[in-house]
Amino acid sequence: QVQLVESGGGLVQAGGSLRLSCAASGRTFSRYRMAWFRQPPGKERELVAAIRWTGDFIYYAASVKGRFTISRDSTKNTVYLQMSGLKPEDTAVYRCALSLLGSGPLYDYDYWGQGTQVTVSS
């Protein structure tokens, strides 16, 4: 069974930085894609960033482009989301997700983490 475990959330002031981590375990991974979603209170879930494990495809939502960086460490089966220039509107529960199809639909994922809270104070 695949498991995704996130860490790194917390409270930060506007303009600050945080790094989220998501460690995947449970099987041998290849040709897959991982992503970070977020859901602010009372709002719809939003795809923030995605990366194919080969590294040849990266996606960012327009709202975070230039401020967030997604990366992966294949030796640790871990994906990271480096968040800089944080704004109060970035406040949300952030969840990582994994698709076994690296080239599948961008918004379709097979496994999800439990989520980590990010709160940005003004």
Tab-separated table of N, CA, C and O in Angstrom:
chain	number	residue	atom	x	y	z
A	1	GLN	N	0.842	-1.181	0.000
A	1	GLN	CA	0.000	0.000	0.000
A	1	GLN	C	0.888	1.245	0.000
A	1	GLN	O	1.796	1.367	0.801
A	2	VAL	N	0.581	2.167	-0.906
A	2	VAL	CA	1.366	3.400	-0.983
A	2	VAL	C	0.973	4.329	0.152
A	2	VAL	O	-0.212	4.492	0.467
A	3	GLN	N	1.964	4.927	0.758
A	3	GLN	CA	1.728	5.930	1.788
A	3	GLN	C	2.477	7.203	1.445
A	3	GLN	O	3.629	7.154	0.983
A	4	LEU	N	1.828	8.341	1.682
A	4	LEU	CA	2.438	9.649	1.497
A	4	LEU	C	2.372	10.372	2.829
A	4	LEU	O	1.288	10.513	3.407
A	5	VAL	N	3.513	10.826	3.300
A	5	VAL	CA	3.579	11.494	4.603
A	5	VAL	C	4.175	12.876	4.410
A	5	VAL	O	5.332	13.011	3.994
A	6	GLU	N	3.371	13.902	4.721
A	6	GLU	CA	3.825	15.288	4.582
A	6	GLU	C	4.384	15.808	5.890
A	6	GLU	O	4.020	15.346	6.978
A	7	SER	N	5.247	16.800	5.766
A	7	SER	CA	5.758	17.508	6.930
A	7	SER	C	6.189	18.901	6.497
A	7	SER	O	6.332	19.166	5.298
A	8	GLY	N	6.373	19.771	7.480
A	8	GLY	CA	6.936	21.082	7.190
A	8	GLY	C	5.971	22.244	7.268
A	8	GLY	O	6.378	23.390	7.093
A	9	GLY	N	4.701	21.983	7.511
A	9	GLY	CA	3.760	23.081	7.626
A	9	GLY	C	3.983	23.863	8.906
A	9	GLY	O	4.790	23.502	9.752
A	10	GLY	N	3.231	24.973	9.051
A	10	GLY	CA	3.343	25.769	10.257
A	10	GLY	C	2.825	27.163	10.065
A	10	GLY	O	2.132	27.452	9.087
A	11	LEU	N	3.171	28.010	11.011
A	11	LEU	CA	2.758	29.406	11.009
A	11	LEU	C	3.956	30.272	10.634
A	11	LEU	O	5.055	30.114	11.192
A	12	VAL	N	3.740	31.178	9.704
A	12	VAL	CA	4.817	32.046	9.246
A	12	VAL	C	4.243	33.425	8.943
A	12	VAL	O	3.058	33.548	8.597
A	13	GLN	N	5.060	34.435	9.070
A	13	GLN	CA	4.612	35.787	8.744
A	13	GLN	C	4.651	36.007	7.243
A	13	GLN	O	5.437	35.363	6.525
A	14	ALA	N	3.844	36.928	6.781
A	14	ALA	CA	3.843	37.278	5.366
A	14	ALA	C	5.253	37.666	4.926
A	14	ALA	O	5.971	38.373	5.641
A	15	GLY	N	5.631	37.180	3.768
A	15	GLY	CA	6.975	37.412	3.250
A	15	GLY	C	7.967	36.331	3.618
A	15	GLY	O	9.074	36.294	3.077
A	16	GLY	N	7.576	35.467	4.525
A	16	GLY	CA	8.456	34.411	4.982
A	16	GLY	C	8.477	33.209	4.057
A	16	GLY	O	7.866	33.216	2.980
A	17	SER	N	9.177	32.162	4.507
A	17	SER	CA	9.357	30.954	3.708
A	17	SER	C	9.075	29.706	4.537
A	17	SER	O	9.240	29.705	5.764
A	18	LEU	N	8.657	28.670	3.850
A	18	LEU	CA	8.488	27.345	4.438
A	18	LEU	C	8.838	26.321	3.377
A	18	LEU	O	8.684	26.587	2.173
A	19	ARG	N	9.282	25.148	3.812
A	19	ARG	CA	9.500	24.040	2.889
A	19	ARG	C	8.683	22.850	3.341
A	19	ARG	O	8.832	22.385	4.478
A	20	LEU	N	7.829	22.384	2.458
A	20	LEU	CA	7.042	21.180	2.711
A	20	LEU	C	7.752	19.974	2.099
A	20	LEU	O	8.369	20.077	1.040
A	21	SER	N	7.634	18.845	2.783
A	21	SER	CA	8.190	17.598	2.282
A	21	SER	C	7.077	16.550	2.217
A	21	SER	O	6.161	16.552	3.037
A	22	CYS	N	7.206	15.640	1.269
A	22	CYS	CA	6.254	14.531	1.151
A	22	CYS	C	7.049	13.278	0.793
A	22	CYS	O	7.611	13.194	-0.307
A	23	ALA	N	7.088	12.348	1.712
A	23	ALA	CA	7.821	11.105	1.503
A	23	ALA	C	6.866	9.998	1.073
A	23	ALA	O	5.848	9.756	1.737
A	24	ALA	N	7.190	9.332	-0.018
A	24	ALA	CA	6.370	8.248	-0.542
A	24	ALA	C	7.007	6.905	-0.213
A	24	ALA	O	8.221	6.753	-0.288
A	25	SER	N	6.170	5.934	0.144
A	25	SER	CA	6.672	4.592	0.438
A	25	SER	C	5.615	3.555	0.062
A	25	SER	O	4.467	3.893	-0.193
A	26	GLY	N	6.036	2.302	0.008
A	26	GLY	CA	5.081	1.227	-0.201
A	26	GLY	C	5.239	0.459	-1.482
A	26	GLY	O	4.639	-0.596	-1.652
A	27	ARG	N	6.022	0.973	-2.409
A	27	ARG	CA	6.247	0.247	-3.649
A	27	ARG	C	7.416	0.880	-4.374
A	27	ARG	O	7.930	1.903	-3.963
A	28	THR	N	7.808	0.263	-5.459
A	28	THR	CA	8.859	0.831	-6.300
A	28	THR	C	8.216	1.830	-7.256
A	28	THR	O	7.255	1.515	-7.940
A	29	PHE	N	8.768	3.027	-7.270
A	29	PHE	CA	8.176	4.086	-8.074
A	29	PHE	C	9.004	4.342	-9.324
A	29	PHE	O	10.219	4.421	-9.267
A	30	SER	N	8.304	4.479	-10.425
A	30	SER	CA	8.966	4.887	-11.660
A	30	SER	C	7.897	5.467	-12.578
A	30	SER	O	6.730	5.078	-12.516
A	31	ARG	N	8.287	6.408	-13.397
A	31	ARG	CA	7.392	7.012	-14.378
A	31	ARG	C	6.110	7.550	-13.742
A	31	ARG	O	5.026	7.410	-14.297
A	32	TYR	N	6.203	8.133	-12.566
A	32	TYR	CA	5.022	8.673	-11.937
A	32	TYR	C	5.151	10.176	-11.772
A	32	TYR	O	6.158	10.779	-12.136
A	33	ARG	N	4.101	10.768	-11.258
A	33	ARG	CA	4.044	12.209	-11.090
A	33	ARG	C	3.547	12.517	-9.683
A	33	ARG	O	2.657	11.838	-9.176
A	34	MET	N	4.129	13.520	-9.074
A	34	MET	CA	3.682	13.953	-7.763
A	34	MET	C	3.289	15.409	-7.826
A	34	MET	O	3.784	16.161	-8.668
A	35	ALA	N	2.413	15.794	-6.920
A	35	ALA	CA	1.884	17.144	-6.952
A	35	ALA	C	1.560	17.619	-5.545
A	35	ALA	O	1.449	16.828	-4.610
A	36	TRP	N	1.421	18.926	-5.437
A	36	TRP	CA	0.934	19.565	-4.221
A	36	TRP	C	-0.380	20.274	-4.557
A	36	TRP	O	-0.444	21.040	-5.518
A	37	PHE	N	-1.388	19.996	-3.746
A	37	PHE	CA	-2.657	20.693	-3.808
A	37	PHE	C	-2.817	21.492	-2.516
A	37	PHE	O	-2.182	21.193	-1.509
A	38	ARG	N	-3.710	22.474	-2.555
A	38	ARG	CA	-4.050	23.183	-1.324
A	38	ARG	C	-5.540	23.505	-1.323
A	38	ARG	O	-6.149	23.634	-2.375
A	39	GLN	N	-6.075	23.627	-0.120
A	39	GLN	CA	-7.481	23.980	0.028
A	39	GLN	C	-7.619	24.991	1.149
A	39	GLN	O	-7.498	24.634	2.329
A	40	PRO	N	-7.843	26.263	0.780
A	40	PRO	CA	-8.076	27.282	1.799
A	40	PRO	C	-9.426	27.060	2.468
A	40	PRO	O	-10.314	26.410	1.891
A	41	PRO	N	-9.640	27.622	3.636
A	41	PRO	CA	-10.923	27.451	4.330
A	41	PRO	C	-12.077	27.946	3.474
A	41	PRO	O	-12.056	29.070	2.973
A	42	GLY	N	-13.072	27.095	3.274
A	42	GLY	CA	-14.267	27.485	2.551
A	42	GLY	C	-14.105	27.610	1.056
A	42	GLY	O	-14.999	28.100	0.368
A	43	LYS	N	-12.964	27.163	0.530
A	43	LYS	CA	-12.720	27.301	-0.907
A	43	LYS	C	-12.439	25.947	-1.540
A	43	LYS	O	-12.254	24.943	-0.862
A	44	GLU	N	-12.402	25.941	-2.870
A	44	GLU	CA	-12.135	24.718	-3.612
A	44	GLU	C	-10.660	24.342	-3.534
A	44	GLU	O	-9.788	25.193	-3.318
A	45	ARG	N	-10.418	23.062	-3.732
A	45	ARG	CA	-9.043	22.592	-3.778
A	45	ARG	C	-8.378	23.095	-5.058
A	45	ARG	O	-8.986	23.126	-6.124
A	46	GLU	N	-7.102	23.452	-4.938
A	46	GLU	CA	-6.349	24.022	-6.054
A	46	GLU	C	-5.059	23.247	-6.260
A	46	GLU	O	-4.352	22.938	-5.294
A	47	LEU	N	-4.756	22.930	-7.500
A	47	LEU	CA	-3.466	22.326	-7.828
A	47	LEU	C	-2.414	23.423	-7.796
A	47	LEU	O	-2.512	24.402	-8.528
A	48	VAL	N	-1.411	23.247	-6.961
A	48	VAL	CA	-0.373	24.260	-6.786
A	48	VAL	C	0.815	23.998	-7.699
A	48	VAL	O	1.297	24.905	-8.391
A	49	ALA	N	1.309	22.773	-7.694
A	49	ALA	CA	2.490	22.430	-8.490
A	49	ALA	C	2.533	20.930	-8.699
A	49	ALA	O	2.001	20.173	-7.892
A	50	ALA	N	3.171	20.529	-9.778
A	50	ALA	CA	3.316	19.102	-10.079
A	50	ALA	C	4.657	18.871	-10.750
A	50	ALA	O	5.188	19.767	-11.422
A	51	ILE	N	5.182	17.658	-10.567
A	51	ILE	CA	6.464	17.310	-11.177
A	51	ILE	C	6.444	15.850	-11.588
A	51	ILE	O	5.991	14.990	-10.834
A	52	ARG	N	6.892	15.594	-12.807
A	52	ARG	CA	7.053	14.213	-13.232
A	52	ARG	C	8.384	13.721	-12.675
A	52	ARG	O	9.350	14.463	-12.611
A	53	TRP	N	8.413	12.451	-12.292
A	53	TRP	CA	9.606	11.971	-11.596
A	53	TRP	C	10.862	12.033	-12.445
A	53	TRP	O	11.972	12.147	-11.929
A	54	THR	N	10.696	11.985	-13.747
A	54	THR	CA	11.854	12.110	-14.619
A	54	THR	C	12.397	13.531	-14.630
A	54	THR	O	13.494	13.780	-15.129
A	55	GLY	N	11.596	14.466	-14.120
A	55	GLY	CA	12.037	15.848	-14.066
A	55	GLY	C	11.821	16.625	-15.342
A	55	GLY	O	12.160	17.812	-15.413
A	56	ASP	N	11.216	16.001	-16.344
A	56	ASP	CA	11.058	16.678	-17.629
A	56	ASP	C	9.733	17.407	-17.757
A	56	ASP	O	9.409	17.948	-18.823
A	57	PHE	N	8.959	17.442	-16.679
A	57	PHE	CA	7.704	18.190	-16.694
A	57	PHE	C	7.473	18.768	-15.309
A	57	PHE	O	7.508	18.052	-14.308
A	58	ILE	N	7.248	20.066	-15.271
A	58	ILE	CA	6.909	20.764	-14.033
A	58	ILE	C	5.783	21.742	-14.343
A	58	ILE	O	5.800	22.416	-15.376
A	59	TYR	N	4.839	21.785	-13.429
A	59	TYR	CA	3.694	22.689	-13.577
A	59	TYR	C	3.579	23.543	-12.312
A	59	TYR	O	3.793	23.053	-11.194
A	60	TYR	N	3.231	24.816	-12.511
A	60	TYR	CA	2.927	25.715	-11.391
A	60	TYR	C	1.616	26.439	-11.688
A	60	TYR	O	1.384	26.874	-12.825
A	61	ALA	N	0.808	26.599	-10.668
A	61	ALA	CA	-0.345	27.472	-10.801
A	61	ALA	C	0.138	28.909	-10.939
A	61	ALA	O	1.187	29.290	-10.391
A	62	ALA	N	-0.620	29.710	-11.640
A	62	ALA	CA	-0.227	31.105	-11.865
A	62	ALA	C	-0.082	31.856	-10.545
A	62	ALA	O	0.746	32.760	-10.417
A	63	SER	N	-0.880	31.462	-9.558
A	63	SER	CA	-0.879	32.165	-8.272
A	63	SER	C	0.414	31.982	-7.481
A	63	SER	O	0.687	32.747	-6.555
A	64	VAL	N	1.208	30.960	-7.822
A	64	VAL	CA	2.432	30.690	-7.055
A	64	VAL	C	3.694	30.762	-7.899
A	64	VAL	O	4.800	30.679	-7.369
A	65	LYS	N	3.531	30.921	-9.194
A	65	LYS	CA	4.694	30.915	-10.084
A	65	LYS	C	5.642	32.040	-9.715
A	65	LYS	O	5.231	33.182	-9.497
A	66	GLY	N	6.919	31.689	-9.609
A	66	GLY	CA	7.921	32.668	-9.224
A	66	GLY	C	8.162	32.742	-7.731
A	66	GLY	O	9.150	33.326	-7.281
A	67	ARG	N	7.262	32.152	-6.939
A	67	ARG	CA	7.407	32.165	-5.479
A	67	ARG	C	7.634	30.761	-4.923
A	67	ARG	O	8.322	30.607	-3.918
A	68	PHE	N	7.039	29.760	-5.536
A	68	PHE	CA	7.148	28.376	-5.069
A	68	PHE	C	8.012	27.574	-6.035
A	68	PHE	O	8.005	27.817	-7.244
A	69	THR	N	8.720	26.592	-5.488
A	69	THR	CA	9.535	25.690	-6.302
A	69	THR	C	9.280	24.261	-5.872
A	69	THR	O	9.418	23.929	-4.687
A	70	ILE	N	8.912	23.417	-6.823
A	70	ILE	CA	8.731	21.995	-6.551
A	70	ILE	C	9.982	21.251	-7.011
A	70	ILE	O	10.570	21.579	-8.051
A	71	SER	N	10.393	20.270	-6.221
A	71	SER	CA	11.562	19.478	-6.587
A	71	SER	C	11.408	18.083	-5.995
A	71	SER	O	10.515	17.841	-5.191
A	72	ARG	N	12.285	17.176	-6.428
A	72	ARG	CA	12.205	15.816	-5.884
A	72	ARG	C	13.584	15.256	-5.659
A	72	ARG	O	14.539	15.637	-6.323
A	73	ASP	N	13.662	14.339	-4.705
A	73	ASP	CA	14.884	13.591	-4.431
A	73	ASP	C	14.539	12.129	-4.668
A	73	ASP	O	13.877	11.493	-3.839
A	74	SER	N	14.967	11.606	-5.806
A	74	SER	CA	14.593	10.246	-6.164
A	74	SER	C	15.217	9.213	-5.237
A	74	SER	O	14.681	8.122	-5.071
A	75	THR	N	16.323	9.541	-4.599
A	75	THR	CA	16.953	8.583	-3.692
A	75	THR	C	16.143	8.419	-2.413
A	75	THR	O	16.257	7.416	-1.724
A	76	LYS	N	15.322	9.412	-2.105
A	76	LYS	CA	14.508	9.375	-0.887
A	76	LYS	C	13.017	9.242	-1.185
A	76	LYS	O	12.199	9.264	-0.265
A	77	ASN	N	12.661	9.147	-2.481
A	77	ASN	CA	11.239	9.114	-2.872
A	77	ASN	C	10.472	10.253	-2.210
A	77	ASN	O	9.376	10.064	-1.672
A	78	THR	N	11.061	11.421	-2.262
A	78	THR	CA	10.488	12.576	-1.574
A	78	THR	C	10.352	13.749	-2.529
A	78	THR	O	11.253	13.996	-3.346
A	79	VAL	N	9.229	14.448	-2.419
A	79	VAL	CA	9.008	15.657	-3.187
A	79	VAL	C	8.918	16.819	-2.213
A	79	VAL	O	8.435	16.663	-1.085
A	80	TYR	N	9.418	17.957	-2.636
A	80	TYR	CA	9.467	19.139	-1.795
A	80	TYR	C	8.698	20.279	-2.445
A	80	TYR	O	8.588	20.362	-3.665
A	81	LEU	N	8.209	21.176	-1.609
A	81	LEU	CA	7.630	22.421	-2.091
A	81	LEU	C	8.252	23.540	-1.278
A	81	LEU	O	7.942	23.710	-0.099
A	82	GLN	N	9.165	24.263	-1.903
A	82	GLN	CA	9.796	25.417	-1.273
A	82	GLN	C	8.921	26.623	-1.541
A	82	GLN	O	8.695	26.978	-2.708
A	83	MET	N	8.428	27.232	-0.483
A	83	MET	CA	7.510	28.365	-0.608
A	83	MET	C	8.183	29.612	-0.065
A	83	MET	O	8.608	29.637	1.094
A	84	SER	N	8.278	30.622	-0.905
A	84	SER	CA	8.880	31.886	-0.510
A	84	SER	C	7.905	33.016	-0.808
A	84	SER	O	6.954	32.843	-1.569
A	85	GLY	N	8.168	34.175	-0.205
A	85	GLY	CA	7.286	35.306	-0.434
A	85	GLY	C	5.847	34.986	-0.082
A	85	GLY	O	4.922	35.379	-0.793
A	86	LEU	N	5.660	34.274	1.024
A	86	LEU	CA	4.320	33.809	1.372
A	86	LEU	C	3.377	34.972	1.668
A	86	LEU	O	3.781	35.999	2.228
A	87	LYS	N	2.126	34.773	1.279
A	87	LYS	CA	1.078	35.762	1.460
A	87	LYS	C	-0.041	35.164	2.297
A	87	LYS	O	-0.207	33.945	2.324
A	88	PRO	N	-0.830	36.001	2.962
A	88	PRO	CA	-1.961	35.456	3.742
A	88	PRO	C	-2.884	34.576	2.906
A	88	PRO	O	-3.424	33.591	3.420
A	89	GLU	N	-3.021	34.879	1.637
A	89	GLU	CA	-3.891	34.063	0.789
A	89	GLU	C	-3.303	32.690	0.460
A	89	GLU	O	-3.968	31.867	-0.156
A	90	ASP	N	-2.072	32.444	0.860
A	90	ASP	CA	-1.491	31.103	0.720
A	90	ASP	C	-1.913	30.185	1.871
A	90	ASP	O	-1.611	28.990	1.849
A	91	THR	N	-2.589	30.737	2.860
A	91	THR	CA	-3.053	29.938	3.991
A	91	THR	C	-4.007	28.851	3.509
A	91	THR	O	-4.986	29.128	2.823
A	92	ALA	N	-3.686	27.599	3.862
A	92	ALA	CA	-4.483	26.466	3.393
A	92	ALA	C	-3.929	25.186	4.009
A	92	ALA	O	-2.846	25.178	4.590
A	93	VAL	N	-4.693	24.114	3.841
A	93	VAL	CA	-4.165	22.775	4.088
A	93	VAL	C	-3.523	22.313	2.785
A	93	VAL	O	-4.177	22.306	1.734
A	94	TYR	N	-2.278	21.930	2.861
A	94	TYR	CA	-1.527	21.481	1.693
A	94	TYR	C	-1.420	19.959	1.737
A	94	TYR	O	-1.042	19.386	2.761
A	95	ARG	N	-1.753	19.334	0.618
A	95	ARG	CA	-1.690	17.871	0.530
A	95	ARG	C	-0.864	17.467	-0.678
A	95	ARG	O	-0.992	18.095	-1.739
A	96	CYS	N	-0.046	16.459	-0.509
A	96	CYS	CA	0.658	15.941	-1.672
A	96	CYS	C	-0.121	14.776	-2.259
A	96	CYS	O	-0.951	14.164	-1.579
A	97	ALA	N	0.122	14.518	-3.515
A	97	ALA	CA	-0.598	13.470	-4.226
A	97	ALA	C	0.336	12.800	-5.211
A	97	ALA	O	1.310	13.404	-5.674
A	98	LEU	N	0.019	11.551	-5.533
A	98	LEU	CA	0.855	10.773	-6.439
A	98	LEU	C	-0.002	10.124	-7.505
A	98	LEU	O	-1.029	9.505	-7.197
A	99	SER	N	0.437	10.254	-8.744
A	99	SER	CA	-0.195	9.550	-9.857
A	99	SER	C	0.773	8.513	-10.393
A	99	SER	O	1.943	8.816	-10.621
A	100	LEU	N	0.280	7.298	-10.601
A	100	LEU	CA	1.134	6.246	-11.136
A	100	LEU	C	1.389	6.432	-12.631
A	100	LEU	O	2.243	5.764	-13.202
A	101	LEU	N	0.636	7.349	-13.232
A	101	LEU	CA	0.808	7.647	-14.644
A	101	LEU	C	1.467	9.019	-14.767
A	101	LEU	O	0.816	10.051	-14.621
A	102	GLY	N	2.757	9.001	-15.051
A	102	GLY	CA	3.470	10.263	-15.146
A	102	GLY	C	2.937	11.190	-16.212
A	102	GLY	O	3.005	12.404	-16.082
A	103	SER	N	2.356	10.615	-17.257
A	103	SER	CA	1.825	11.429	-18.353
A	103	SER	C	0.313	11.447	-18.379
A	103	SER	O	-0.292	11.805	-19.386
A	104	GLY	N	-0.319	11.053	-17.280
A	104	GLY	CA	-1.770	11.039	-17.213
A	104	GLY	C	-2.336	12.432	-17.013
A	104	GLY	O	-1.595	13.421	-16.987
A	105	PRO	N	-3.659	12.524	-16.871
A	105	PRO	CA	-4.303	13.815	-16.643
A	105	PRO	C	-3.710	14.519	-15.432
A	105	PRO	O	-3.546	13.912	-14.365
A	106	LEU	N	-3.452	15.808	-15.583
A	106	LEU	CA	-2.724	16.561	-14.566
A	106	LEU	C	-3.435	16.589	-13.229
A	106	LEU	O	-2.805	16.675	-12.186
A	107	TYR	N	-4.777	16.514	-13.260
A	107	TYR	CA	-5.542	16.655	-12.028
A	107	TYR	C	-5.984	15.315	-11.437
A	107	TYR	O	-6.687	15.300	-10.437
A	108	ASP	N	-5.566	14.205	-12.029
A	108	ASP	CA	-5.950	12.880	-11.546
A	108	ASP	C	-4.805	12.218	-10.796
A	108	ASP	O	-3.711	12.056	-11.345
A	109	TYR	N	-5.072	11.826	-9.535
A	109	TYR	CA	-4.053	11.215	-8.691
A	109	TYR	C	-4.617	9.996	-7.973
A	109	TYR	O	-5.804	9.931	-7.664
A	110	ASP	N	-3.730	9.051	-7.724
A	110	ASP	CA	-4.137	7.772	-7.145
A	110	ASP	C	-4.023	7.740	-5.627
A	110	ASP	O	-4.761	7.002	-4.959
A	111	TYR	N	-3.085	8.473	-5.087
A	111	TYR	CA	-2.826	8.440	-3.650
A	111	TYR	C	-2.666	9.857	-3.126
A	111	TYR	O	-2.156	10.741	-3.824
A	112	TRP	N	-3.061	10.019	-1.847
A	112	TRP	CA	-3.041	11.338	-1.226
A	112	TRP	C	-2.438	11.252	0.163
A	112	TRP	O	-2.609	10.252	0.876
A	113	GLY	N	-1.740	12.323	0.539
A	113	GLY	CA	-1.276	12.447	1.906
A	113	GLY	C	-2.386	12.974	2.803
A	113	GLY	O	-3.476	13.316	2.341
A	114	GLN	N	-2.074	13.073	4.087
A	114	GLN	CA	-3.084	13.477	5.057
A	114	GLN	C	-3.244	14.994	5.138
A	114	GLN	O	-4.266	15.480	5.627
A	115	GLY	N	-2.266	15.723	4.659
A	115	GLY	CA	-2.343	17.177	4.667
A	115	GLY	C	-1.549	17.802	5.795
A	115	GLY	O	-1.374	17.216	6.856
A	116	THR	N	-1.066	19.015	5.534
A	116	THR	CA	-0.354	19.782	6.544
A	116	THR	C	-0.817	21.231	6.451
A	116	THR	O	-0.972	21.767	5.350
A	117	GLN	N	-1.024	21.846	7.591
A	117	GLN	CA	-1.561	23.200	7.629
A	117	GLN	C	-0.447	24.225	7.445
A	117	GLN	O	0.594	24.155	8.117
A	118	VAL	N	-0.692	25.173	6.563
A	118	VAL	CA	0.181	26.330	6.385
A	118	VAL	C	-0.647	27.572	6.679
A	118	VAL	O	-1.705	27.773	6.070
A	119	THR	N	-0.185	28.359	7.620
A	119	THR	CA	-0.888	29.589	7.987
A	119	THR	C	0.074	30.754	7.848
A	119	THR	O	1.157	30.741	8.428
A	120	VAL	N	-0.341	31.755	7.080
A	120	VAL	CA	0.480	32.936	6.850
A	120	VAL	C	-0.215	34.127	7.485
A	120	VAL	O	-1.339	34.478	7.103
A	121	SER	N	0.436	34.733	8.440
A	121	SER	CA	-0.148	35.875	9.131
A	121	SER	C	0.281	37.180	8.465
A	121	SER	O	1.380	37.284	7.923
A	122	SER	N	-0.604	38.156	8.523
A	122	SER	CA	-0.319	39.448	7.869
A	122	SER	C	0.384	40.399	8.821
A	122	SER	O	0.523	40.143	10.001
